[in-house]
Coordinates of C-alpha atoms in Angstrom, one line a residue:
X1385 CA -9.5 113.9 -24.5
X1386 CA -12.1 112.2 -22.5
X1387 CA -12.4 108.5 -21.8
X1388 CA -14.2 106.5 -24.7
X1389 CA -16.8 104.5 -23.4
X1390 CA -16.9 100.8 -24.9
X1391 CA -19.8 100.1 -26.8
X1392 CA -21.8 97.4 -25.5
X1393 CA -23.6 94.9 -27.9
X1394 CA -27.3 93.3 -26.8
X1395 CA -26.6 89.7 -26.5
X1396 CA -29.0 87.4 -27.8
X1397 CA -31.5 85.3 -25.4
X1398 CA -31.7 82.3 -26.9
X1399 CA -34.0 79.6 -25.9
X1400 CA -34.5 76.1 -25.8
X1401 CA -37.9 75.0 -27.9
X1402 CA -38.7 70.9 -27.6
X1403 CA -41.9 71.5 -29.6
X1404 CA -43.8 74.0 -31.6
X1405 CA -45.7 75.0 -28.8
X1406 CA -42.6 76.0 -26.6
X1407 CA -41.3 77.5 -29.6
X1408 CA -44.1 80.0 -29.6
X1409 CA -43.7 80.4 -25.8
X1410 CA -40.4 81.0 -25.7
X1411 CA -40.7 83.8 -28.3
X1412 CA -43.7 85.2 -26.6
X1413 CA -41.7 85.6 -23.0
X1414 CA -38.7 87.5 -24.7
X1415 CA -36.3 85.2 -26.6
X1416 CA -34.6 86.6 -29.3
X1417 CA -34.0 83.4 -30.9
X1418 CA -34.6 79.3 -30.3
X1419 CA -32.7 76.6 -31.0
X1420 CA -35.0 73.3 -32.0
X1421 CA -34.2 69.8 -33.1
X1422 CA -35.5 68.0 -36.5
X1423 CA -36.1 64.2 -37.3
X1424 CA -32.7 63.6 -37.7
X1425 CA -28.5 64.4 -37.0
X1426 CA -29.6 65.6 -33.6
X1427 CA -28.7 65.2 -29.8
X1428 CA -32.1 65.0 -28.3
X1429 CA -33.7 61.5 -30.1
X1430 CA -36.6 61.7 -27.1
X1431 CA -37.0 65.7 -27.3
X1432 CA -40.4 66.6 -29.6
X1433 CA -38.4 67.0 -32.6
X1434 CA -39.7 69.1 -35.6
X1435 CA -41.1 67.9 -38.7
X1436 CA -40.4 70.1 -41.8
X1437 CA -43.9 71.4 -41.6
X1438 CA -43.4 72.4 -38.3
X1439 CA -40.6 74.2 -39.0
X1440 CA -42.0 76.1 -41.3
X1441 CA -44.7 77.1 -38.9
X1442 CA -42.1 77.8 -36.2
X1443 CA -40.2 80.1 -38.7
X1444 CA -43.3 81.9 -39.8
X1445 CA -43.9 82.9 -36.3
X1446 CA -40.5 83.7 -35.3
X1447 CA -40.2 86.2 -38.3
X1448 CA -43.5 87.6 -37.2
X1449 CA -42.3 88.4 -33.9
X1450 CA -38.5 89.3 -35.0
X1451 CA -37.2 86.3 -33.6
X1452 CA -34.8 83.5 -35.2
X1453 CA -34.8 80.2 -35.2
X1454 CA -31.7 77.6 -35.4
X1455 CA -31.2 73.8 -35.6
X1456 CA -29.3 71.8 -33.5
X1457 CA -27.8 69.1 -35.9
X1458 CA -24.9 68.2 -33.6
X1459 CA -24.7 64.3 -33.6
X1460 CA -21.4 62.7 -34.0
X1461 CA -21.4 60.6 -37.7
X1462 CA -20.5 57.0 -37.9
X1463 CA -20.3 55.5 -41.3
X1464 CA -23.4 56.3 -43.6
X1465 CA -25.0 58.2 -40.8
X1466 CA -24.5 61.2 -43.1
X1467 CA -26.6 59.9 -45.8
X1468 CA -29.2 62.5 -46.9
X1469 CA -27.6 65.0 -44.8
X1470 CA -27.1 67.5 -48.2
X1471 CA -30.9 67.4 -48.9
X1472 CA -32.0 68.0 -45.2
X1473 CA -29.7 71.0 -44.7
X1474 CA -31.2 72.3 -48.2
X1475 CA -34.6 71.9 -47.1
X1476 CA -34.0 74.0 -43.6
X1477 CA -32.2 76.8 -46.1
X1478 CA -35.4 76.8 -48.3
X1479 CA -37.7 76.9 -45.0
X1480 CA -35.7 80.1 -43.6
X1481 CA -34.1 78.6 -40.9
X1482 CA -31.5 81.3 -39.9
X1483 CA -28.7 78.7 -38.8
X1484 CA -27.6 75.1 -38.4
X1485 CA -25.6 74.2 -35.2
X1486 CA -23.1 71.6 -36.2
X1487 CA -20.3 69.8 -34.6
X1488 CA -19.4 66.9 -37.2
X1489 CA -16.6 68.3 -39.5
X1490 CA -18.1 65.9 -42.3
X1491 CA -21.5 67.3 -41.6
X1492 CA -20.2 71.1 -41.6
X1493 CA -18.7 70.2 -45.0
X1494 CA -21.7 68.7 -46.5
X1495 CA -24.0 71.5 -45.2
X1496 CA -21.4 74.3 -46.8
X1497 CA -20.9 72.4 -50.0
X1498 CA -24.8 71.4 -50.5
X1499 CA -26.8 74.2 -48.8
X1500 CA -24.9 77.3 -49.4
X1501 CA -26.4 80.5 -47.9
X1502 CA -27.4 78.3 -44.7
X1503 CA -25.2 79.8 -41.8
X1504 CA -23.3 77.2 -39.7
X1505 CA -22.7 77.7 -36.0
X1506 CA -20.2 75.3 -34.0
X1507 CA -21.9 73.0 -31.3
X1508 CA -20.9 73.0 -28.1
X1509 CA -19.7 69.3 -28.4
X1510 CA -16.9 70.6 -30.5
X1511 CA -14.9 71.7 -27.3
X1512 CA -13.8 75.0 -28.5
X1513 CA -11.8 76.7 -25.7
X1514 CA -9.3 79.2 -27.3
X1515 CA -8.8 81.8 -29.9
X1516 CA -7.0 79.7 -32.2
X1517 CA -10.0 77.3 -32.5
X1518 CA -12.4 80.0 -33.0
X1519 CA -10.1 81.7 -35.6
X1520 CA -9.7 78.0 -37.7
X1521 CA -13.7 77.9 -37.8
X1522 CA -13.9 81.2 -38.9
X1523 CA -11.6 80.7 -41.6
X1524 CA -13.9 77.9 -42.4
X1525 CA -16.7 80.0 -42.9
X1526 CA -18.5 79.7 -39.5
X1527 CA -20.2 82.5 -38.3
X1528 CA -20.8 81.6 -34.4
X1529 CA -18.9 79.1 -32.1
X1530 CA -20.9 77.8 -29.4
X1531 CA -18.1 77.6 -26.3
X1532 CA -17.3 74.5 -24.4
X1533 CA -18.9 74.7 -21.0
X1534 CA -15.9 74.4 -19.4
X1535 CA -14.5 77.8 -20.5
X1536 CA -13.9 80.4 -17.8
X1537 CA -15.2 84.0 -18.2
X1538 CA -11.5 85.3 -18.2
X1539 CA -10.8 83.0 -21.2
X1540 CA -14.0 84.7 -22.9
X1541 CA -12.7 87.9 -22.4
X1542 CA -9.4 86.5 -24.2
X1543 CA -11.2 84.9 -26.9
X1544 CA -13.1 88.4 -27.6
X1545 CA -9.9 90.7 -27.5
X1546 CA -8.6 88.5 -30.3
X1547 CA -11.2 87.7 -32.6
X1548 CA -14.7 88.8 -34.2
X1549 CA -16.3 85.7 -34.6
X1550 CA -19.5 85.5 -32.6
X1551 CA -19.3 83.8 -29.4
X1552 CA -22.4 81.8 -27.8
X1553 CA -22.5 80.6 -24.5
X1554 CA -24.3 78.8 -22.1
X1555 CA -26.1 80.4 -19.3
X1556 CA -28.4 78.5 -17.7
X1557 CA -29.6 74.9 -17.4
X1558 CA -27.9 71.6 -16.8
X1559 CA -24.0 70.5 -16.7
X1560 CA -23.1 67.3 -18.4
X1561 CA -20.5 65.6 -16.1
X1562 CA -18.4 64.7 -19.1
X1563 CA -16.2 67.1 -21.1
X1564 CA -18.5 69.2 -23.6
X1565 CA -21.1 66.3 -23.6
X1566 CA -19.0 63.8 -25.1
X1567 CA -19.6 60.9 -23.4
X1568 CA -20.0 57.1 -23.7
X1569 CA -21.3 56.0 -20.3
X1570 CA -24.7 55.4 -21.8
X1571 CA -23.3 53.4 -24.7
X1572 CA -22.0 51.0 -22.0
X1573 CA -24.8 51.2 -19.9
X1574 CA -28.0 51.3 -21.8
X1575 CA -26.7 50.1 -25.5
X1576 CA -27.5 53.8 -26.3
X1577 CA -25.3 55.8 -28.0
X1578 CA -25.0 59.4 -26.4
X1579 CA -23.3 61.3 -29.3
X1580 CA -26.1 60.1 -31.9
X1581 CA -29.2 61.2 -29.7
X1582 CA -29.8 58.3 -27.2
X1583 CA -28.2 59.4 -24.0
X1584 CA -29.8 57.6 -20.9
X1585 CA -28.5 60.0 -18.8
X1586 CA -26.3 57.6 -16.8
X1587 CA -24.4 60.1 -14.7
X1588 CA -28.2 61.1 -13.1
X1589 CA -28.4 57.7 -11.8
X1590 CA -27.6 56.6 -8.2
X1591 CA -24.4 54.5 -7.5
X1592 CA -23.2 52.8 -4.5
X1593 CA -19.8 50.9 -3.7
X1594 CA -19.8 47.2 -2.9
X1595 CA -17.8 44.4 -1.7
X1596 CA -18.6 41.4 -3.6
X1597 CA -16.3 38.3 -1.4
X1598 CA -15.6 35.5 -3.4
X1599 CA -18.9 32.9 -3.6
X1600 CA -20.5 35.1 -1.0
X1601 CA -23.0 37.8 -1.5
X1602 CA -22.2 41.5 -2.2
X1603 CA -22.8 44.1 0.3
X1604 CA -22.8 47.7 0.4
X1605 CA -20.2 49.8 2.1
X1606 CA -22.1 53.0 2.2
X1607 CA -22.3 52.6 5.9
X1608 CA -18.5 53.3 6.2
X1609 CA -19.5 56.9 5.2
X1610 CA -21.6 59.9 6.9
X1611 CA -24.0 60.5 4.1
X1612 CA -26.7 58.5 2.5
X1613 CA -25.5 58.9 -1.1
X1614 CA -21.9 59.3 -1.0
X1615 CA -21.2 58.8 -4.6
X1616 CA -22.1 60.7 -7.5
X1617 CA -21.6 61.8 -11.1
X1618 CA -24.4 64.1 -11.2
X1619 CA -23.6 67.8 -11.7
X1620 CA -25.7 70.8 -10.4
X1621 CA -27.0 73.3 -12.7
X1622 CA -25.9 76.5 -14.1
X1623 CA -27.3 80.0 -13.4
X1624 CA -25.6 83.0 -14.3
X1625 CA -28.4 85.5 -13.5
X1626 CA -26.0 87.2 -11.3
X1627 CA -23.2 87.8 -13.6
X1628 CA -25.1 89.3 -16.3
X1629 CA -22.8 92.5 -16.6
X1630 CA -19.4 90.4 -16.7
X1631 CA -21.2 88.1 -19.7
X1632 CA -22.0 91.6 -21.7
X1633 CA -18.8 93.7 -21.0
X1634 CA -16.8 90.1 -22.0
X1635 CA -18.4 90.0 -25.4
X1636 CA -20.8 87.2 -25.2
X1637 CA -23.2 87.6 -28.4
X1638 CA -25.9 85.0 -27.4
X1639 CA -27.2 83.8 -23.9
X1640 CA -27.9 80.0 -24.8
X1641 CA -30.7 78.4 -22.3
X1642 CA -30.2 74.6 -21.7
X1643 CA -33.0 72.4 -21.9
X1644 CA -35.3 71.2 -25.1
X1645 CA -37.0 68.7 -23.0
X1646 CA -38.1 70.7 -20.3
X1647 CA -41.5 72.3 -19.8
X1648 CA -43.3 75.1 -20.8
X1649 CA -43.1 76.5 -17.3
X1650 CA -39.3 76.3 -17.2
X1651 CA -39.3 77.6 -21.0
X1652 CA -41.4 80.7 -20.1
X1653 CA -40.0 81.5 -16.8
X1654 CA -36.0 81.3 -17.6
X1655 CA -36.5 83.1 -21.1
X1656 CA -38.5 86.0 -19.2
X1657 CA -36.0 86.6 -16.4
X1658 CA -32.6 86.6 -18.8
X1659 CA -34.7 89.0 -21.0
X1660 CA -35.8 91.0 -18.3
X1661 CA -32.1 91.3 -17.0
X1662 CA -30.6 92.1 -20.5
X1663 CA -33.3 94.9 -21.0
X1664 CA -32.3 96.4 -17.4
X1665 CA -28.7 96.5 -18.0
X1666 CA -28.6 97.7 -21.7
X1667 CA -31.0 100.6 -20.5
X1668 CA -28.9 101.6 -17.6
X1669 CA -25.4 99.6 -17.2
X1670 CA -24.1 102.1 -14.6
X1671 CA -26.8 101.8 -12.1
X1672 CA -27.8 98.1 -13.0
X1673 CA -28.5 95.7 -9.9
X1674 CA -29.4 92.1 -10.2
X1675 CA -32.9 91.9 -8.5
X1676 CA -33.6 89.3 -6.0
X1677 CA -37.0 88.9 -7.7
X1678 CA -35.0 87.3 -10.7
X1679 CA -33.1 84.8 -8.8
X1680 CA -36.4 83.7 -6.6
X1681 CA -38.3 83.6 -10.1
X1682 CA -35.7 80.9 -11.3
X1683 CA -35.6 79.3 -8.3
X1684 CA -39.6 78.6 -8.8
X1685 CA -38.6 76.0 -12.0
X1686 CA -35.2 75.1 -10.5
X1687 CA -35.0 71.2 -10.8
X1688 CA -31.4 70.8 -9.2
X1689 CA -29.3 73.1 -7.4
X1690 CA -27.8 75.9 -9.1
X1691 CA -24.2 76.9 -9.5
X1692 CA -21.9 79.3 -12.1
X1693 CA -20.2 76.0 -13.5
X1694 CA -16.9 76.7 -14.8
X1695 CA -16.9 80.3 -15.4
X1696 CA -14.9 81.2 -12.1
X1697 CA -13.6 78.3 -11.1
X1698 CA -13.3 74.3 -11.4
X1699 CA -16.6 72.8 -10.2
X1700 CA -15.7 71.0 -7.0
X1701 CA -17.4 68.1 -4.8
X1702 CA -20.3 71.2 -3.8
X1703 CA -21.6 71.4 -7.4
X1704 CA -22.2 67.6 -7.3
X1705 CA -25.8 66.4 -6.5
X1706 CA -25.6 63.6 -3.7
X1707 CA -27.3 63.3 -0.4
X1708 CA -29.9 65.5 0.9
X1709 CA -30.9 68.3 -1.4
X1710 CA -30.0 71.5 0.0
X1711 CA -32.7 73.5 -1.6
X1712 CA -35.5 72.3 -3.1
X1713 CA -38.0 74.4 -5.7
X1714 CA -41.4 75.4 -4.1
X1715 CA -43.8 75.7 -6.8
X1716 CA -45.8 73.7 -9.2
X1717 CA -47.1 75.0 -12.9
X1718 CA -50.8 74.5 -12.9
X1719 CA -52.2 76.4 -16.1
X1720 CA -52.4 78.9 -18.5
X1721 CA -54.8 81.4 -19.8
X1722 CA -56.6 81.3 -23.2
X1723 CA -58.7 84.3 -22.7
X1724 CA -59.9 86.9 -20.3
X1725 CA -63.0 88.9 -20.6
X1726 CA -62.4 92.7 -19.3
X1727 CA -66.0 93.4 -18.5
X1728 CA -66.7 90.4 -15.9
X1729 CA -63.1 90.0 -15.0
X1730 CA -63.2 86.3 -15.8
X1731 CA -60.5 84.2 -16.9
X1732 CA -60.8 81.0 -19.3
X1733 CA -57.9 78.8 -18.2
X1734 CA -56.4 75.1 -19.3
X1735 CA -55.6 73.0 -16.2
X1736 CA -52.3 71.8 -16.5
X1737 CA -51.6 70.2 -12.8
X1738 CA -54.2 69.9 -10.3
X1739 CA -55.4 72.7 -8.3
X1740 CA -58.5 73.4 -5.5
X1741 CA -60.7 76.3 -4.5
X1742 CA -58.5 77.7 -1.5
X1743 CA -55.4 77.5 -3.0
X1744 CA -52.9 80.6 -3.1
X1745 CA -52.1 81.1 -6.8
X1746 CA -49.6 83.1 -8.9
X1747 CA -50.1 84.5 -12.5
X1748 CA -47.3 85.6 -14.7
X1749 CA -46.6 86.8 -17.9
X1750 CA -44.3 88.3 -20.4
X1751 CA -42.2 91.5 -19.2
X1752 CA -41.9 90.4 -15.8
X1753 CA -45.7 90.8 -14.6
X1754 CA -46.7 88.9 -11.8
X1755 CA -49.8 89.1 -9.2
X1756 CA -51.0 86.6 -6.6
X1757 CA -54.5 85.7 -5.6
X1758 CA -56.5 82.9 -3.7
X1759 CA -59.0 81.0 -6.0
X1760 CA -62.2 81.8 -4.2
X1761 CA -64.6 80.0 -7.0
X1762 CA -64.3 78.3 -10.6
X1763 CA -66.6 76.9 -12.8
X1764 CA -66.3 74.1 -15.5
X1765 CA -67.0 74.1 -19.1
X1766 CA -70.3 73.8 -18.6
X1767 CA -70.6 76.8 -16.0
X1768 CA -71.0 74.5 -12.8
X1769 CA -69.2 75.5 -9.9
X1770 CA -66.2 73.3 -9.0
X1771 CA -64.0 72.8 -6.0
X1772 CA -60.9 71.4 -7.6
X1773 CA -59.4 70.9 -10.9
X1774 CA -58.4 67.6 -11.3
X1775 CA -58.7 66.8 -14.9
X1776 CA -55.5 67.3 -17.1
X1777 CA -56.0 69.7 -19.8
X1778 CA -59.2 70.6 -18.5
X1779 CA -61.0 74.1 -19.6
X1780 CA -62.4 76.2 -16.5
X1781 CA -63.3 79.6 -15.7
X1782 CA -62.5 81.7 -12.6
X1783 CA -62.5 85.7 -11.2
X1784 CA -59.1 87.3 -11.4
X1785 CA -57.9 90.2 -9.4
X1786 CA -56.0 91.6 -11.9
X1787 CA -56.3 91.7 -15.7
X1788 CA -54.5 88.6 -17.5
X1789 CA -53.6 88.1 -21.2
X1790 CA -53.7 85.1 -23.4
X1791 CA -50.5 83.0 -22.7
X1792 CA -50.1 84.1 -19.1
X1793 CA -49.4 81.0 -17.0
X1794 CA -50.2 79.9 -13.6
X1795 CA -48.2 78.5 -10.7
X1796 CA -49.1 77.1 -7.3
X1797 CA -47.0 76.6 -4.1
X1798 CA -46.4 72.9 -3.5

């Protein structure tokens, strides 16, 4: 009898979408699903949260492109916070939202009772770290569990072997210094409740150690250390691009990308990379290799250094940000293509950051299409030749050396 090969399931690439524009771009660049926030019950009060009308437009766009839309409603409720939640969840169900992501048991119960038919996913805020927890929530009727970010790859393997509930795991983006994001630093330091959407990211601040003599002036003790910034609570970001096979083979159903407050440059790039990697692996698992160009591409939008989080070991001081940066992103996002004339080979572009004639720029689009060129000439919207594009969101035209498409992005080296 021959060896029966394990049937691999294609994982979902799940991208963040802080605005309707980001939702459309994420899907255009390969995301199978996006997660968004509504006007209530979420943890990103400063993100461009969606009105019901925007949700309807987003759901229609997603359905047209075979994608799904999830809504994060993962706040920790205090008394009266849950008021109106039943109506909120019913509206989401009727709009056609594919699932809602919740951490608070009260909101889970309200959703199940008041909006039957709306699938519920357990938020990472609930710190699911073992098989028994996953089975508990499965028995409560939840379809999917978003694992705690502290779970290891070996633990995921064990979970998949003993439960069939869907597993969603973070594979790229910011890491929280607190356990599964349950933090009260922001509450104490700025009176903004992190678990009700107001986090001020206290862990990203710079800290020092002072001696304060009685009735004297305080002075820093930093001089006693070798580093300019010896104290840190700021974690590096996560990137699992080099471990796509392990994630798929160990049964992760959804690859979650963090970053609802990140730019369209970030969303398009990261979704593009992980979709290319997943496609490559699923097409030929036995001959799969992680391409260096994928890693290089992610560094073009990385804002912090990168690590594998808790997947293979407990993070050490090397996974903290302090002192001089060990690697700095070298590209900036400068524009997007609005249209392209095949006869004249002229592209119409909307500027997003300053660039000039003589700059070396790079175009990229869905499906991991890239090419570079030098800006030789460009014209403003009145057809006048210009040597630079300094005005935000200005529309201009320029010749391109290869065909481009609507929605293609442009970046340049800093």
